[in-house]
Amino acid sequence: MDFKLTEEQQMLQDTVARLVRDSYGFEQREHFYRSEAGFSREFWQQLGELGLCGVPFSEAHGGFGGSGVDNMLIMTELGRGLCLEPYLQSQIHAGGLLQQLGNAEQHERLLPVVTSGELQLAVALEERQSHYHLHDVQTRAERVDGGWELSGRKVVVIGGHSARMLLVSARTRGAARDEQGISLFLVDAQAEGLSRRVYPTIDGPKACDLLLDRVLVRDSDLLGEPGQALAALRYQQGRAIAAQCAEAIGSMQEACQLTLDYLKTRQQFGAPIGKFQALQHRMVDMRTELELATSMAILAACVADQADSLERSRRLAAAKFIVTRAARFIAEQAIQLHGGIGMTWEYSLAHHAKRLVMLSHQLGDDDHHLQAYSELLHSA
């Protein structure tokens, strides 16, 4: 099979790689991380000006018409640079939901400013008890004159502290964990009754918890049909998983390169420690895991935009499982081969390791996806 990039894809990758290299040095990243926003608004603006914010959107909606592979190329370079901007959450995950469930009026009103990067979105789907299950929703939406009234709590909303618009799942009918009755709403971040508790994640973009206390939204802010959002939520989470796998690949590539450079330069007993065969074997193991994970990330990118099916779901679950296991292995091995310096805050490897650990728990950990794969296999 030919895995060569097209000329346009190569240009896209080169553009993002150059932008990250020129604008996102490690010292600059530390400055962005400590800022109030937790990322660089200037970098986000550059993404918009170069048209990169529009890559995941169809040409009919003012975007680039990019595929899952195009998303993979962007996310790999952002992962390599440990970029803090919530590109995945806003442009790929939330943007995908808006494209899939939104009507013509919502598309016309919102998509132009989303594709340009002027409007940042965030998805609020998780709750304290949900544990990766999108159908476990206790947040309620009650019908009122002219709209809906939302009450409940959402947790770990990545990028939600800076987003101007939130996509919030809420139950419009049925009991908790029912698969029917889940709806998706557009909620203004400044809406009355909405409060946000902001906090830093382990080593990535800031997140927040949402408290919704009788937040009023209009009928025009309902995405799709009432109570029918779960299928779209699962489909778009699959696209987000494929993009997250690509981000992890970029971070793993950089962690491997940093480790190899360290083995070549660190002297012990009068020779570089990379000359010791035992350490060479461990470096080979890291590269082997990276190659396997890269293959699965490519597979995930290729199926991400396919029609929903059991086969697509199985492949995405398998990709997330293998990439998650590889990410944890490479993070642990890289730190062990570096020794104490691998844990110092002033060295970028420590941040890659923490980022890889965090990515391993977002959108489902390895146990969750192994179980999902097994259930899908038996249901075929």
Tab-separated table of C-alpha atoms in Angstrom:
chain	number	residue	atom	x	y	z
A	1	MET	CA	0.000	0.000	0.000
A	2	ASP	CA	1.277	3.477	-0.900
A	3	PHE	CA	1.457	5.769	2.128
A	4	LYS	CA	3.086	8.671	0.303
A	5	LEU	CA	1.570	12.080	0.907
A	6	THR	CA	0.120	14.075	-1.947
A	7	GLU	CA	1.780	17.341	-2.882
A	8	GLU	CA	-0.945	19.295	-1.094
A	9	GLN	CA	-0.612	17.163	2.049
A	10	GLN	CA	3.161	17.589	2.062
A	11	MET	CA	2.725	21.357	1.790
A	12	LEU	CA	0.237	21.285	4.661
A	13	GLN	CA	2.619	19.306	6.866
A	14	ASP	CA	5.555	21.566	6.009
A	15	THR	CA	3.505	24.678	6.768
A	16	VAL	CA	2.460	23.471	10.213
A	17	ALA	CA	5.940	22.142	11.024
A	18	ARG	CA	7.542	25.462	10.092
A	19	LEU	CA	4.964	27.439	12.080
A	20	VAL	CA	5.502	25.307	15.181
A	21	ARG	CA	9.276	25.424	14.818
A	22	ASP	CA	9.344	29.221	14.441
A	23	SER	CA	6.702	30.128	17.033
A	24	TYR	CA	6.732	27.381	19.654
A	25	GLY	CA	10.148	26.907	21.191
A	26	PHE	CA	10.208	25.223	24.589
A	27	GLU	CA	10.868	28.476	26.453
A	28	GLN	CA	8.022	30.160	24.577
A	29	ARG	CA	5.735	27.278	25.454
A	30	GLU	CA	6.523	27.683	29.131
A	31	HIS	CA	5.519	31.332	28.865
A	32	PHE	CA	2.254	30.397	27.147
A	33	TYR	CA	1.564	27.689	29.753
A	34	ARG	CA	1.824	30.184	32.606
A	35	SER	CA	-0.342	32.821	30.920
A	36	GLU	CA	-3.956	33.454	31.859
A	37	ALA	CA	-5.264	31.768	28.708
A	38	GLY	CA	-2.920	28.797	29.088
A	39	PHE	CA	-1.991	28.992	25.390
A	40	SER	CA	-0.872	31.560	22.810
A	41	ARG	CA	-3.703	33.632	21.359
A	42	GLU	CA	-1.217	34.950	18.794
A	43	PHE	CA	-0.427	31.405	17.660
A	44	TRP	CA	-4.141	30.645	17.422
A	45	GLN	CA	-4.573	33.749	15.282
A	46	GLN	CA	-1.755	32.555	13.020
A	47	LEU	CA	-3.517	29.216	12.607
A	48	GLY	CA	-6.594	31.105	11.480
A	49	GLU	CA	-4.753	33.461	9.134
A	50	LEU	CA	-3.010	30.544	7.398
A	51	GLY	CA	-6.342	28.798	6.917
A	52	LEU	CA	-5.388	25.925	9.217
A	53	CYS	CA	-8.440	26.414	11.456
A	54	GLY	CA	-10.585	25.638	8.426
A	55	VAL	CA	-8.867	22.393	7.409
A	56	PRO	CA	-11.333	20.014	9.167
A	57	PHE	CA	-14.382	21.721	7.616
A	58	SER	CA	-15.977	21.035	4.253
A	59	GLU	CA	-15.550	23.465	1.381
A	60	ALA	CA	-19.308	24.039	1.406
A	61	HIS	CA	-18.915	25.480	4.903
A	62	GLY	CA	-15.968	27.704	4.030
A	63	GLY	CA	-13.280	25.234	5.009
A	64	PHE	CA	-10.427	23.411	3.330
A	65	GLY	CA	-12.300	20.127	2.942
A	66	GLY	CA	-9.569	18.233	4.718
A	67	SER	CA	-9.683	14.499	5.401
A	68	GLY	CA	-8.736	12.508	8.473
A	69	VAL	CA	-5.206	12.291	7.077
A	70	ASP	CA	-5.018	16.094	6.837
A	71	ASN	CA	-6.125	16.321	10.465
A	72	MET	CA	-3.469	13.750	11.336
A	73	LEU	CA	-0.713	15.821	9.729
A	74	ILE	CA	-1.713	18.930	11.681
A	75	MET	CA	-2.124	17.142	15.001
A	76	THR	CA	1.194	15.283	14.654
A	77	GLU	CA	3.097	18.556	14.299
A	78	LEU	CA	1.139	20.191	17.126
A	79	GLY	CA	1.954	17.168	19.282
A	80	ARG	CA	5.627	17.365	18.375
A	81	GLY	CA	5.685	20.982	19.572
A	82	LEU	CA	3.590	20.260	22.691
A	83	CYS	CA	1.240	22.992	21.507
A	84	LEU	CA	-1.337	24.034	24.092
A	85	GLU	CA	-4.042	25.411	21.800
A	86	PRO	CA	-7.321	23.410	21.939
A	87	TYR	CA	-7.332	22.749	18.191
A	88	LEU	CA	-8.656	19.211	18.558
A	89	GLN	CA	-11.444	20.187	20.954
A	90	SER	CA	-12.576	23.274	19.031
A	91	GLN	CA	-11.979	22.613	15.353
A	92	ILE	CA	-12.181	18.832	15.046
A	93	HIS	CA	-14.482	17.641	17.855
A	94	ALA	CA	-16.849	20.567	18.412
A	95	GLY	CA	-16.600	21.676	14.791
A	96	GLY	CA	-17.496	18.196	13.602
A	97	LEU	CA	-20.578	18.127	15.817
A	98	LEU	CA	-21.647	21.525	14.552
A	99	GLN	CA	-21.244	20.402	10.937
A	100	GLN	CA	-23.073	17.113	11.460
A	101	LEU	CA	-25.990	18.259	13.609
A	102	GLY	CA	-26.338	21.938	12.758
A	103	ASN	CA	-29.038	23.252	10.446
A	104	ALA	CA	-28.549	25.739	7.616
A	105	GLU	CA	-29.133	28.762	9.863
A	106	GLN	CA	-26.635	27.546	12.464
A	107	HIS	CA	-24.069	26.786	9.773
A	108	GLU	CA	-24.456	30.209	8.219
A	109	ARG	CA	-24.287	31.957	11.590
A	110	LEU	CA	-21.382	30.085	13.175
A	111	LEU	CA	-19.199	28.193	10.713
A	112	PRO	CA	-17.582	31.216	9.008
A	113	VAL	CA	-16.250	32.535	12.329
A	114	VAL	CA	-15.243	29.053	13.501
A	115	THR	CA	-13.304	28.206	10.327
A	116	SER	CA	-11.492	31.548	10.514
A	117	GLY	CA	-10.502	30.953	14.143
A	118	GLU	CA	-12.465	33.965	15.406
A	119	LEU	CA	-14.846	31.785	17.429
A	120	GLN	CA	-13.408	29.099	19.684
A	121	LEU	CA	-15.622	26.182	20.694
A	122	ALA	CA	-15.432	23.508	23.387
A	123	VAL	CA	-17.299	20.259	24.037
A	124	ALA	CA	-18.834	19.583	27.459
A	125	LEU	CA	-19.821	15.907	27.446
A	126	GLU	CA	-18.221	14.296	30.498
A	127	GLU	CA	-19.729	14.091	33.971
A	128	ARG	CA	-18.354	12.832	37.271
A	129	GLN	CA	-20.023	9.446	37.019
A	130	SER	CA	-19.847	8.925	33.248
A	131	HIS	CA	-16.350	7.337	32.992
A	132	TYR	CA	-16.047	7.674	29.201
A	133	HIS	CA	-19.684	6.635	28.557
A	134	LEU	CA	-21.338	9.315	26.428
A	135	HIS	CA	-24.824	8.012	27.223
A	136	ASP	CA	-24.355	8.429	31.000
A	137	VAL	CA	-25.844	11.931	31.204
A	138	GLN	CA	-27.519	13.377	34.294
A	139	THR	CA	-27.534	17.004	33.176
A	140	ARG	CA	-31.174	17.810	32.402
A	141	ALA	CA	-32.816	20.047	29.827
A	142	GLU	CA	-36.398	21.024	30.636
A	143	ARG	CA	-38.758	22.492	28.059
A	144	VAL	CA	-39.800	26.100	28.705
A	145	ASP	CA	-41.474	28.765	26.586
A	146	GLY	CA	-39.251	29.558	23.629
A	147	GLY	CA	-36.422	27.248	24.580
A	148	TRP	CA	-34.829	24.941	27.129
A	149	GLU	CA	-33.548	25.246	30.687
A	150	LEU	CA	-30.310	23.345	31.456
A	151	SER	CA	-29.210	22.227	34.925
A	152	GLY	CA	-26.320	19.992	35.865
A	153	ARG	CA	-22.538	19.719	36.016
A	154	LYS	CA	-19.900	18.923	33.390
A	155	VAL	CA	-16.275	18.095	34.169
A	156	VAL	CA	-12.874	18.297	32.435
A	157	VAL	CA	-13.944	20.562	29.602
A	158	ILE	CA	-10.607	21.065	27.808
A	159	GLY	CA	-10.403	24.621	26.475
A	160	GLY	CA	-13.754	25.480	28.040
A	161	HIS	CA	-12.244	28.318	30.071
A	162	SER	CA	-11.464	30.326	26.917
A	163	ALA	CA	-14.209	29.166	24.541
A	164	ARG	CA	-16.959	31.640	23.704
A	165	MET	CA	-19.412	28.880	22.805
A	166	LEU	CA	-19.889	25.505	24.508
A	167	LEU	CA	-21.521	22.380	23.108
A	168	VAL	CA	-23.283	20.791	26.089
A	169	SER	CA	-25.002	17.395	26.162
A	170	ALA	CA	-28.137	17.175	28.288
A	171	ARG	CA	-30.953	14.702	28.802
A	172	THR	CA	-34.313	15.819	27.465
A	173	ARG	CA	-36.072	12.575	28.371
A	174	GLY	CA	-35.462	9.178	29.932
A	175	ALA	CA	-33.408	7.972	32.878
A	176	ALA	CA	-29.666	8.209	33.436
A	177	ARG	CA	-27.694	5.901	31.088
A	178	ASP	CA	-30.586	5.573	28.615
A	179	GLU	CA	-29.198	5.784	25.105
A	180	GLN	CA	-32.244	7.670	23.869
A	181	GLY	CA	-33.140	11.138	25.066
A	182	ILE	CA	-29.733	12.868	24.836
A	183	SER	CA	-29.622	16.253	23.113
A	184	LEU	CA	-26.830	18.699	22.304
A	185	PHE	CA	-27.088	22.443	22.897
A	186	LEU	CA	-25.085	25.516	21.983
A	187	VAL	CA	-24.499	27.499	25.169
A	188	ASP	CA	-22.979	30.968	25.333
A	189	ALA	CA	-20.055	30.919	27.782
A	190	GLN	CA	-21.372	34.140	29.354
A	191	ALA	CA	-24.929	32.875	29.784
A	192	GLU	CA	-26.682	33.661	33.044
A	193	GLY	CA	-26.587	30.723	35.447
A	194	LEU	CA	-23.379	29.245	33.953
A	195	SER	CA	-20.234	29.243	36.084
A	196	ARG	CA	-16.795	27.785	35.318
A	197	ARG	CA	-14.140	26.461	37.696
A	198	VAL	CA	-10.827	26.674	35.843
A	199	TYR	CA	-7.763	24.539	36.625
A	200	PRO	CA	-4.584	23.333	34.883
A	201	THR	CA	-4.298	19.765	33.660
A	202	ILE	CA	-1.164	17.691	34.338
A	203	ASP	CA	0.748	19.279	31.487
A	204	GLY	CA	-1.511	20.498	28.751
A	205	PRO	CA	-4.282	22.979	27.955
A	206	LYS	CA	-6.318	24.324	30.828
A	207	ALA	CA	-9.683	22.765	31.581
A	208	CYS	CA	-12.746	23.715	33.573
A	209	ASP	CA	-15.815	22.244	35.238
A	210	LEU	CA	-19.184	23.716	34.294
A	211	LEU	CA	-22.039	24.316	36.704
A	212	LEU	CA	-25.319	24.945	34.926
A	213	ASP	CA	-28.039	26.383	37.130
A	214	ARG	CA	-31.209	26.771	35.058
A	215	VAL	CA	-29.318	28.127	32.055
A	216	LEU	CA	-31.790	29.271	29.419
A	217	VAL	CA	-31.074	28.473	25.773
A	218	ARG	CA	-33.253	29.191	22.749
A	219	ASP	CA	-34.820	26.642	20.436
A	220	SER	CA	-32.365	27.824	17.779
A	221	ASP	CA	-29.503	26.652	20.013
A	222	LEU	CA	-30.562	22.997	19.872
A	223	LEU	CA	-28.323	20.995	17.527
A	224	GLY	CA	-30.244	18.322	15.659
A	225	GLU	CA	-33.438	16.625	16.784
A	226	PRO	CA	-34.290	16.517	20.498
A	227	GLY	CA	-33.097	13.316	22.151
A	228	GLN	CA	-31.265	12.003	19.056
A	229	ALA	CA	-27.698	13.273	19.545
A	230	LEU	CA	-25.938	10.138	20.823
A	231	ALA	CA	-25.071	8.674	17.413
A	232	ALA	CA	-23.429	11.937	16.343
A	233	LEU	CA	-21.600	12.223	19.676
A	234	ARG	CA	-20.105	8.766	19.205
A	235	TYR	CA	-19.221	9.355	15.574
A	236	GLN	CA	-17.450	12.654	16.228
A	237	GLN	CA	-15.653	11.225	19.243
A	238	GLY	CA	-14.214	8.686	16.827
A	239	ARG	CA	-12.824	11.517	14.681
A	240	ALA	CA	-11.405	13.125	17.824
A	241	ILE	CA	-9.776	9.823	18.848
A	242	ALA	CA	-8.053	9.554	15.463
A	243	ALA	CA	-6.737	13.116	15.818
A	244	GLN	CA	-5.598	12.459	19.379
A	245	CYS	CA	-3.673	9.376	18.244
A	246	ALA	CA	-1.838	11.601	15.770
A	247	GLU	CA	-1.000	14.131	18.485
A	248	ALA	CA	0.443	11.337	20.616
A	249	ILE	CA	2.563	10.147	17.675
A	250	GLY	CA	4.145	13.592	17.323
A	251	SER	CA	4.969	13.701	21.022
A	252	MET	CA	6.351	10.147	20.979
A	253	GLN	CA	8.551	10.964	17.978
A	254	GLU	CA	10.057	13.890	19.832
A	255	ALA	CA	10.526	11.848	23.018
A	256	CYS	CA	12.376	9.166	21.056
A	257	GLN	CA	14.592	11.740	19.350
A	258	LEU	CA	15.435	13.448	22.637
A	259	THR	CA	16.327	10.081	24.168
A	260	LEU	CA	18.504	9.075	21.218
A	261	ASP	CA	20.352	12.405	21.335
A	262	TYR	CA	20.920	11.967	25.073
A	263	LEU	CA	22.315	8.436	24.622
A	264	LYS	CA	24.756	9.760	22.029
A	265	THR	CA	26.064	12.607	24.198
A	266	ARG	CA	25.895	11.386	27.838
A	267	GLN	CA	29.318	10.054	28.814
A	268	GLN	CA	29.884	7.251	31.291
A	269	PHE	CA	33.079	5.228	31.798
A	270	GLY	CA	34.730	7.297	29.082
A	271	ALA	CA	32.188	6.537	26.352
A	272	PRO	CA	28.670	7.612	25.296
A	273	ILE	CA	26.120	5.476	27.115
A	274	GLY	CA	24.521	4.732	23.744
A	275	LYS	CA	27.394	2.344	23.068
A	276	PHE	CA	26.118	-0.019	25.756
A	277	GLN	CA	24.163	-2.808	24.097
A	278	ALA	CA	21.507	-3.068	26.795
A	279	LEU	CA	20.547	0.578	26.265
A	280	GLN	CA	20.597	0.122	22.493
A	281	HIS	CA	18.069	-2.695	22.868
A	282	ARG	CA	15.770	-0.496	24.927
A	283	MET	CA	16.007	2.265	22.332
A	284	VAL	CA	15.075	-0.262	19.642
A	285	ASP	CA	12.066	-1.326	21.722
A	286	MET	CA	10.925	2.294	21.886
A	287	ARG	CA	11.258	2.717	18.121
A	288	THR	CA	9.397	-0.544	17.520
A	289	GLU	CA	6.474	0.616	19.669
A	290	LEU	CA	6.493	3.958	17.873
A	291	GLU	CA	6.341	2.331	14.434
A	292	LEU	CA	3.452	0.095	15.485
A	293	ALA	CA	1.577	3.044	16.990
A	294	THR	CA	2.234	5.140	13.873
A	295	SER	CA	0.712	2.440	11.669
A	296	MET	CA	-2.406	2.356	13.829
A	297	ALA	CA	-2.661	6.153	13.859
A	298	ILE	CA	-2.570	6.123	10.050
A	299	LEU	CA	-5.303	3.475	10.035
A	300	ALA	CA	-7.412	5.595	12.413
A	301	ALA	CA	-6.944	8.666	10.210
A	302	CYS	CA	-7.999	6.718	7.116
A	303	VAL	CA	-11.265	5.465	8.672
A	304	ALA	CA	-12.098	8.559	10.725
A	305	ASP	CA	-14.339	10.153	8.090
A	306	GLN	CA	-15.865	6.936	6.814
A	307	ALA	CA	-19.545	6.222	7.375
A	308	ASP	CA	-20.378	4.904	10.820
A	309	SER	CA	-20.024	1.119	11.066
A	310	LEU	CA	-18.907	-1.617	13.431
A	311	GLU	CA	-15.685	-2.008	11.450
A	312	ARG	CA	-14.865	1.712	11.801
A	313	SER	CA	-15.543	1.578	15.547
A	314	ARG	CA	-13.373	-1.530	15.970
A	315	ARG	CA	-10.452	0.013	14.128
A	316	LEU	CA	-10.632	3.245	16.106
A	317	ALA	CA	-10.821	1.344	19.405
A	318	ALA	CA	-7.829	-0.800	18.393
A	319	ALA	CA	-5.844	2.267	17.347
A	320	LYS	CA	-6.523	4.093	20.608
A	321	PHE	CA	-5.594	0.990	22.635
A	322	ILE	CA	-2.278	0.435	20.852
A	323	VAL	CA	-1.305	4.120	20.761
A	324	THR	CA	-2.144	4.494	24.459
A	325	ARG	CA	-0.001	1.507	25.426
A	326	ALA	CA	2.878	2.718	23.242
A	327	ALA	CA	2.648	6.251	24.666
A	328	ARG	CA	2.937	5.008	28.229
A	329	PHE	CA	5.786	2.648	27.355
A	330	ILE	CA	7.800	5.297	25.520
A	331	ALA	CA	7.248	7.873	28.277
A	332	GLU	CA	8.464	5.441	30.949
A	333	GLN	CA	11.450	4.191	28.958
A	334	ALA	CA	12.539	7.696	27.972
A	335	ILE	CA	12.595	8.839	31.590
A	336	GLN	CA	14.456	5.739	32.740
A	337	LEU	CA	17.104	6.102	30.026
A	338	HIS	CA	17.581	9.770	30.897
A	339	GLY	CA	17.769	9.233	34.624
A	340	GLY	CA	17.078	12.173	36.939
A	341	ILE	CA	17.250	14.841	34.238
A	342	GLY	CA	14.247	13.258	32.570
A	343	MET	CA	12.040	14.472	35.429
A	344	THR	CA	13.249	18.074	35.597
A	345	TRP	CA	10.720	20.784	34.727
A	346	GLU	CA	13.296	22.730	32.700
A	347	TYR	CA	13.755	19.868	30.217
A	348	SER	CA	11.152	19.271	27.511
A	349	LEU	CA	11.166	15.466	27.859
A	350	ALA	CA	9.400	15.657	31.207
A	351	HIS	CA	6.592	17.611	29.567
A	352	HIS	CA	6.303	15.130	26.719
A	353	ALA	CA	6.062	12.291	29.236
A	354	LYS	CA	3.344	14.054	31.203
A	355	ARG	CA	1.476	14.947	28.033
A	356	LEU	CA	1.560	11.343	26.840
A	357	VAL	CA	0.227	10.116	30.175
A	358	MET	CA	-2.622	12.633	30.029
A	359	LEU	CA	-3.501	11.740	26.427
A	360	SER	CA	-3.692	8.112	27.520
A	361	HIS	CA	-6.670	8.948	29.717
A	362	GLN	CA	-8.588	11.322	27.458
A	363	LEU	CA	-11.411	9.945	25.296
A	364	GLY	CA	-11.015	6.552	26.948
A	365	ASP	CA	-8.017	4.719	28.419
A	366	ASP	CA	-6.621	1.424	27.142
A	367	ASP	CA	-8.890	-0.736	29.341
A	368	HIS	CA	-11.978	1.112	28.123
A	369	HIS	CA	-11.090	0.657	24.451
A	370	LEU	CA	-10.024	-2.959	24.902
A	371	GLN	CA	-13.432	-3.700	26.385
A	372	ALA	CA	-15.143	-1.705	23.630
A	373	TYR	CA	-13.230	-3.645	20.966
A	374	SER	CA	-14.210	-6.954	22.549
A	375	GLU	CA	-17.889	-5.990	22.720
A	376	LEU	CA	-17.888	-4.777	19.123
A	377	LEU	CA	-16.203	-8.001	17.999
A	378	HIS	CA	-18.877	-10.145	19.627
A	379	SER	CA	-21.717	-7.984	18.336
A	380	ALA	CA	-20.637	-8.380	14.690
